[in-house]
Amino acid sequence: MQLNKLVTFHKVMGDATRIRILALLSKGPKNGQALAGILGLTPPTITHHLTKLREISLISEKRVKNTIYFQVNEKLLQQLSLGMMEIVTGKGELEMNQEKTGEHTKILGNYLTKDGKLKTIPPQRKRRLIVLYHLAKGFEAGKKYPEKEINEYIKRFHEDFATLRREFIINHIMYREDGIYELNPKELWAKIE
């Protein structure tokens, strides 16, 4: 379940050095040697902390010749940071329940046939999320789905089940581990902006 991802995030962030590294990287990309110099730590120690941050996708890297520069995945950092508050207070639930607005209904009307099939996968992120939210209503919270079952469900709406399945994962609507899928709490879903 995605709640495990949130727990893992907080475990990784429970180290002051990692918080300092993210603070430095938020000001711009830096390489490991630069981080070691600024923080007064050895390169192997920096590598250890960067590995932990990379494992949960909080940082990305870019190679320039022989040097690797690291940068913060600010969007994921913000999403995971706010995720705990939304789960605990339930304030994210109100936002999720507002998906029946006139705009959303109109967008769904443009992309769905009268029998509920998806005409095309929306290219715009906002519209695609609205469609994904709609499709996700067919999944039961807490239930584990094998990939084959997910594929069959998606095929009822659109033939490109692989793309839509991947979009569920990319947008944190579902969590996948060892070919088993589970619906995430709505507070962790990518926000419709």
PDB file of C-alpha atoms in Angstrom, residues 14-178:
ATOM      1  CA  GLY A  14      14.495  11.199   9.866  1.00  0.00           C
ATOM      2  CA  ASP A  15      18.179  11.992   9.316  1.00  0.00           C
ATOM      3  CA  ALA A  16      19.454  15.570   9.691  1.00  0.00           C
ATOM      4  CA  THR A  17      22.149  15.108   7.022  1.00  0.00           C
ATOM      5  CA  ARG A  18      19.562  14.132   4.414  1.00  0.00           C
ATOM      6  CA  ILE A  19      17.478  17.173   5.242  1.00  0.00           C
ATOM      7  CA  ARG A  20      20.581  19.361   4.863  1.00  0.00           C
ATOM      8  CA  ILE A  21      21.372  17.713   1.512  1.00  0.00           C
ATOM      9  CA  LEU A  22      17.853  18.426   0.236  1.00  0.00           C
ATOM     10  CA  ALA A  23      18.083  22.006   1.475  1.00  0.00           C
ATOM     11  CA  LEU A  24      21.342  22.476  -0.451  1.00  0.00           C
ATOM     12  CA  LEU A  25      19.977  20.801  -3.579  1.00  0.00           C
ATOM     13  CA  SER A  26      16.844  22.947  -3.483  1.00  0.00           C
ATOM     14  CA  LYS A  27      19.104  25.921  -4.266  1.00  0.00           C
ATOM     15  CA  GLY A  28      20.354  24.195  -7.410  1.00  0.00           C
ATOM     16  CA  PRO A  29      21.995  20.985  -8.653  1.00  0.00           C
ATOM     17  CA  LYS A  30      25.243  19.961  -6.969  1.00  0.00           C
ATOM     18  CA  ASN A  31      27.663  17.075  -7.311  1.00  0.00           C
ATOM     19  CA  GLY A  32      28.668  14.725  -4.501  1.00  0.00           C
ATOM     20  CA  GLN A  33      32.087  16.326  -3.979  1.00  0.00           C
ATOM     21  CA  ALA A  34      30.536  19.760  -3.568  1.00  0.00           C
ATOM     22  CA  LEU A  35      28.021  18.413  -1.049  1.00  0.00           C
ATOM     23  CA  ALA A  36      30.808  16.667   0.893  1.00  0.00           C
ATOM     24  CA  GLY A  37      32.834  19.911   1.012  1.00  0.00           C
ATOM     25  CA  ILE A  38      29.908  22.073   2.112  1.00  0.00           C
ATOM     26  CA  LEU A  39      28.751  19.633   4.783  1.00  0.00           C
ATOM     27  CA  GLY A  40      32.245  18.629   5.920  1.00  0.00           C
ATOM     28  CA  LEU A  41      31.565  14.933   5.336  1.00  0.00           C
ATOM     29  CA  THR A  42      33.431  12.244   3.438  1.00  0.00           C
ATOM     30  CA  PRO A  43      32.327  11.371  -0.119  1.00  0.00           C
ATOM     31  CA  PRO A  44      31.313   7.807   0.924  1.00  0.00           C
ATOM     32  CA  THR A  45      29.016   9.255   3.602  1.00  0.00           C
ATOM     33  CA  ILE A  46      27.436  11.597   1.049  1.00  0.00           C
ATOM     34  CA  THR A  47      27.035   8.663  -1.367  1.00  0.00           C
ATOM     35  CA  HIS A  48      25.237   6.677   1.341  1.00  0.00           C
ATOM     36  CA  HIS A  49      22.760   9.495   1.995  1.00  0.00           C
ATOM     37  CA  LEU A  50      22.234  10.206  -1.714  1.00  0.00           C
ATOM     38  CA  THR A  51      21.476   6.510  -2.268  1.00  0.00           C
ATOM     39  CA  LYS A  52      18.772   6.607   0.408  1.00  0.00           C
ATOM     40  CA  LEU A  53      17.236   9.731  -1.155  1.00  0.00           C
ATOM     41  CA  ARG A  54      17.440   8.227  -4.649  1.00  0.00           C
ATOM     42  CA  GLU A  55      15.723   5.012  -3.501  1.00  0.00           C
ATOM     43  CA  ILE A  56      12.551   6.932  -2.737  1.00  0.00           C
ATOM     44  CA  SER A  57      12.927   9.140  -5.846  1.00  0.00           C
ATOM     45  CA  LEU A  58      13.433  12.380  -3.896  1.00  0.00           C
ATOM     46  CA  ILE A  59      16.455  13.228  -5.996  1.00  0.00           C
ATOM     47  CA  SER A  60      17.367  12.717  -9.600  1.00  0.00           C
ATOM     48  CA  GLU A  61      20.732  12.831 -11.254  1.00  0.00           C
ATOM     49  CA  LYS A  62      22.189  14.191 -14.434  1.00  0.00           C
ATOM     50  CA  ARG A  63      25.599  13.286 -15.790  1.00  0.00           C
ATOM     51  CA  VAL A  64      27.728  16.033 -17.308  1.00  0.00           C
ATOM     52  CA  LYS A  65      30.902  14.450 -18.688  1.00  0.00           C
ATOM     53  CA  ASN A  66      32.405  12.619 -15.686  1.00  0.00           C
ATOM     54  CA  THR A  67      30.435  14.427 -13.005  1.00  0.00           C
ATOM     55  CA  ILE A  68      27.000  13.517 -11.682  1.00  0.00           C
ATOM     56  CA  TYR A  69      24.810  16.391 -10.507  1.00  0.00           C
ATOM     57  CA  PHE A  70      21.894  15.784  -8.151  1.00  0.00           C
ATOM     58  CA  GLN A  71      18.692  17.766  -7.883  1.00  0.00           C
ATOM     59  CA  VAL A  72      15.547  17.623  -5.748  1.00  0.00           C
ATOM     60  CA  ASN A  73      12.276  16.213  -7.047  1.00  0.00           C
ATOM     61  CA  GLU A  74      10.370  19.119  -5.487  1.00  0.00           C
ATOM     62  CA  LYS A  75       6.947  17.993  -6.614  1.00  0.00           C
ATOM     63  CA  LEU A  76       7.301  14.567  -4.973  1.00  0.00           C
ATOM     64  CA  LEU A  77       8.820  16.136  -1.852  1.00  0.00           C
ATOM     65  CA  GLN A  78       5.845  18.449  -1.529  1.00  0.00           C
ATOM     66  CA  GLN A  79       3.345  15.675  -2.211  1.00  0.00           C
ATOM     67  CA  LEU A  80       4.838  13.332   0.387  1.00  0.00           C
ATOM     68  CA  SER A  81       5.277  16.120   2.928  1.00  0.00           C
ATOM     69  CA  LEU A  82       1.628  17.143   2.662  1.00  0.00           C
ATOM     70  CA  GLY A  83       0.391  13.551   2.391  1.00  0.00           C
ATOM     71  CA  MET A  84       0.753  12.874   6.109  1.00  0.00           C
ATOM     72  CA  MET A  85      -1.178  15.985   7.083  1.00  0.00           C
ATOM     73  CA  GLU A  86      -3.965  15.206   4.662  1.00  0.00           C
ATOM     74  CA  ILE A  87      -4.279  11.615   5.878  1.00  0.00           C
ATOM     75  CA  VAL A  88      -4.270  12.606   9.546  1.00  0.00           C
ATOM     76  CA  THR A  89      -6.650  15.582   9.268  1.00  0.00           C
ATOM     77  CA  GLY A  90      -8.796  14.296   6.409  1.00  0.00           C
ATOM     78  CA  LYS A  91      -8.612  17.690   4.672  1.00  0.00           C
ATOM     79  CA  GLY A  92      -7.601  16.074   1.383  1.00  0.00           C
ATOM     80  CA  GLU A  93     -10.906  14.203   1.269  1.00  0.00           C
ATOM     81  CA  LEU A  94     -12.909  17.370   0.616  1.00  0.00           C
ATOM     82  CA  GLU A  95     -10.772  18.222  -2.399  1.00  0.00           C
ATOM     83  CA  MET A  96     -11.207  14.723  -3.812  1.00  0.00           C
ATOM     84  CA  ASN A  97     -14.982  14.896  -3.402  1.00  0.00           C
ATOM     85  CA  GLN A  98     -15.151  18.023  -5.543  1.00  0.00           C
ATOM     86  CA  GLU A  99     -14.499  16.054  -8.738  1.00  0.00           C
ATOM     87  CA  LYS A 100     -18.146  16.308  -9.768  1.00  0.00           C
ATOM     88  CA  THR A 101     -17.867  19.973 -10.607  1.00  0.00           C
ATOM     89  CA  GLY A 102     -19.339  21.211 -13.863  1.00  0.00           C
ATOM     90  CA  GLU A 103     -15.906  21.435 -15.465  1.00  0.00           C
ATOM     91  CA  HIS A 104     -15.052  17.843 -14.603  1.00  0.00           C
ATOM     92  CA  THR A 105     -18.412  16.580 -15.821  1.00  0.00           C
ATOM     93  CA  LYS A 106     -17.929  18.458 -19.094  1.00  0.00           C
ATOM     94  CA  ILE A 107     -14.420  17.029 -19.563  1.00  0.00           C
ATOM     95  CA  LEU A 108     -15.670  13.500 -18.867  1.00  0.00           C
ATOM     96  CA  GLY A 109     -18.464  14.104 -21.380  1.00  0.00           C
ATOM     97  CA  ASN A 110     -15.887  15.047 -24.014  1.00  0.00           C
ATOM     98  CA  TYR A 111     -13.743  11.948 -23.481  1.00  0.00           C
ATOM     99  CA  LEU A 112     -16.304   9.254 -22.693  1.00  0.00           C
ATOM    100  CA  THR A 113     -18.861   7.720 -25.042  1.00  0.00           C
ATOM    101  CA  LYS A 114     -22.466   7.289 -23.900  1.00  0.00           C
ATOM    102  CA  ASP A 115     -21.711   3.704 -22.871  1.00  0.00           C
ATOM    103  CA  GLY A 116     -18.755   4.875 -20.726  1.00  0.00           C
ATOM    104  CA  LYS A 117     -15.881   3.897 -23.018  1.00  0.00           C
ATOM    105  CA  LEU A 118     -12.900   6.209 -23.314  1.00  0.00           C
ATOM    106  CA  LYS A 119     -12.683   7.768 -26.798  1.00  0.00           C
ATOM    107  CA  THR A 120      -9.047   8.757 -26.411  1.00  0.00           C
ATOM    108  CA  ILE A 121      -6.552   9.263 -23.604  1.00  0.00           C
ATOM    109  CA  PRO A 122      -6.414  13.008 -22.917  1.00  0.00           C
ATOM    110  CA  PRO A 123      -3.021  14.532 -23.756  1.00  0.00           C
ATOM    111  CA  GLN A 124      -3.373  17.317 -21.174  1.00  0.00           C
ATOM    112  CA  ARG A 125      -2.403  16.290 -17.656  1.00  0.00           C
ATOM    113  CA  LYS A 126      -5.400  17.875 -15.911  1.00  0.00           C
ATOM    114  CA  ARG A 127      -7.906  16.192 -18.208  1.00  0.00           C
ATOM    115  CA  ARG A 128      -6.055  12.883 -18.018  1.00  0.00           C
ATOM    116  CA  LEU A 129      -6.199  13.029 -14.200  1.00  0.00           C
ATOM    117  CA  ILE A 130      -9.934  13.711 -14.277  1.00  0.00           C
ATOM    118  CA  VAL A 131     -10.398  10.621 -16.460  1.00  0.00           C
ATOM    119  CA  LEU A 132      -8.104   8.535 -14.228  1.00  0.00           C
ATOM    120  CA  TYR A 133     -10.024   9.628 -11.110  1.00  0.00           C
ATOM    121  CA  HIS A 134     -13.213   8.535 -12.855  1.00  0.00           C
ATOM    122  CA  LEU A 135     -11.785   5.148 -13.847  1.00  0.00           C
ATOM    123  CA  ALA A 136     -10.362   4.578 -10.362  1.00  0.00           C
ATOM    124  CA  LYS A 137     -13.872   4.604  -8.886  1.00  0.00           C
ATOM    125  CA  GLY A 138     -14.152   0.999 -10.043  1.00  0.00           C
ATOM    126  CA  PHE A 139     -11.397  -0.152  -7.677  1.00  0.00           C
ATOM    127  CA  GLU A 140     -12.001  -1.126  -4.087  1.00  0.00           C
ATOM    128  CA  ALA A 141      -9.811   0.423  -1.383  1.00  0.00           C
ATOM    129  CA  GLY A 142      -7.648  -2.123   0.407  1.00  0.00           C
ATOM    130  CA  LYS A 143      -8.160  -4.834  -2.215  1.00  0.00           C
ATOM    131  CA  LYS A 144      -5.109  -6.271  -3.968  1.00  0.00           C
ATOM    132  CA  TYR A 145      -5.412  -6.729  -7.738  1.00  0.00           C
ATOM    133  CA  PRO A 146      -3.205  -8.918  -9.940  1.00  0.00           C
ATOM    134  CA  GLU A 147      -2.003  -7.168 -13.093  1.00  0.00           C
ATOM    135  CA  LYS A 148      -4.237  -9.328 -15.293  1.00  0.00           C
ATOM    136  CA  GLU A 149      -7.325  -8.159 -13.414  1.00  0.00           C
ATOM    137  CA  ILE A 150      -6.251  -4.508 -13.739  1.00  0.00           C
ATOM    138  CA  ASN A 151      -5.738  -5.006 -17.483  1.00  0.00           C
ATOM    139  CA  GLU A 152      -9.190  -6.573 -17.921  1.00  0.00           C
ATOM    140  CA  TYR A 153     -10.828  -3.735 -16.010  1.00  0.00           C
ATOM    141  CA  ILE A 154      -9.076  -1.044 -18.067  1.00  0.00           C
ATOM    142  CA  LYS A 155      -9.880  -2.852 -21.361  1.00  0.00           C
ATOM    143  CA  ARG A 156     -13.576  -2.261 -20.590  1.00  0.00           C
ATOM    144  CA  PHE A 157     -12.855   1.438 -21.131  1.00  0.00           C
ATOM    145  CA  HIS A 158      -9.942   1.587 -23.589  1.00  0.00           C
ATOM    146  CA  GLU A 159      -7.739  -0.816 -25.557  1.00  0.00           C
ATOM    147  CA  ASP A 160      -4.454   0.792 -24.432  1.00  0.00           C
ATOM    148  CA  PHE A 161      -4.526  -0.757 -20.966  1.00  0.00           C
ATOM    149  CA  ALA A 162      -0.728  -0.553 -20.553  1.00  0.00           C
ATOM    150  CA  THR A 163      -0.639   3.241 -20.840  1.00  0.00           C
ATOM    151  CA  LEU A 164      -3.568   3.750 -18.486  1.00  0.00           C
ATOM    152  CA  ARG A 165      -2.158   1.247 -15.972  1.00  0.00           C
ATOM    153  CA  ARG A 166       1.162   3.111 -16.043  1.00  0.00           C
ATOM    154  CA  GLU A 167      -0.673   6.431 -15.557  1.00  0.00           C
ATOM    155  CA  PHE A 168      -2.338   5.044 -12.414  1.00  0.00           C
ATOM    156  CA  ILE A 169       1.144   4.354 -11.002  1.00  0.00           C
ATOM    157  CA  ILE A 170       2.806   7.584 -12.211  1.00  0.00           C
ATOM    158  CA  ASN A 171       0.027   9.672 -10.665  1.00  0.00           C
ATOM    159  CA  HIS A 172       0.073   7.723  -7.387  1.00  0.00           C
ATOM    160  CA  ILE A 173      -3.513   6.563  -7.795  1.00  0.00           C
ATOM    161  CA  MET A 174      -2.329   2.978  -7.474  1.00  0.00           C
ATOM    162  CA  TYR A 175       0.682   1.305  -5.938  1.00  0.00           C
ATOM    163  CA  ARG A 176       2.408  -1.661  -7.587  1.00  0.00           C
ATOM    164  CA  GLU A 177       4.632  -4.235  -5.946  1.00  0.00           C
ATOM    165  CA  ASP A 178       5.592  -7.592  -7.502  1.00  0.00           C
TER     166      ASP A 178
END
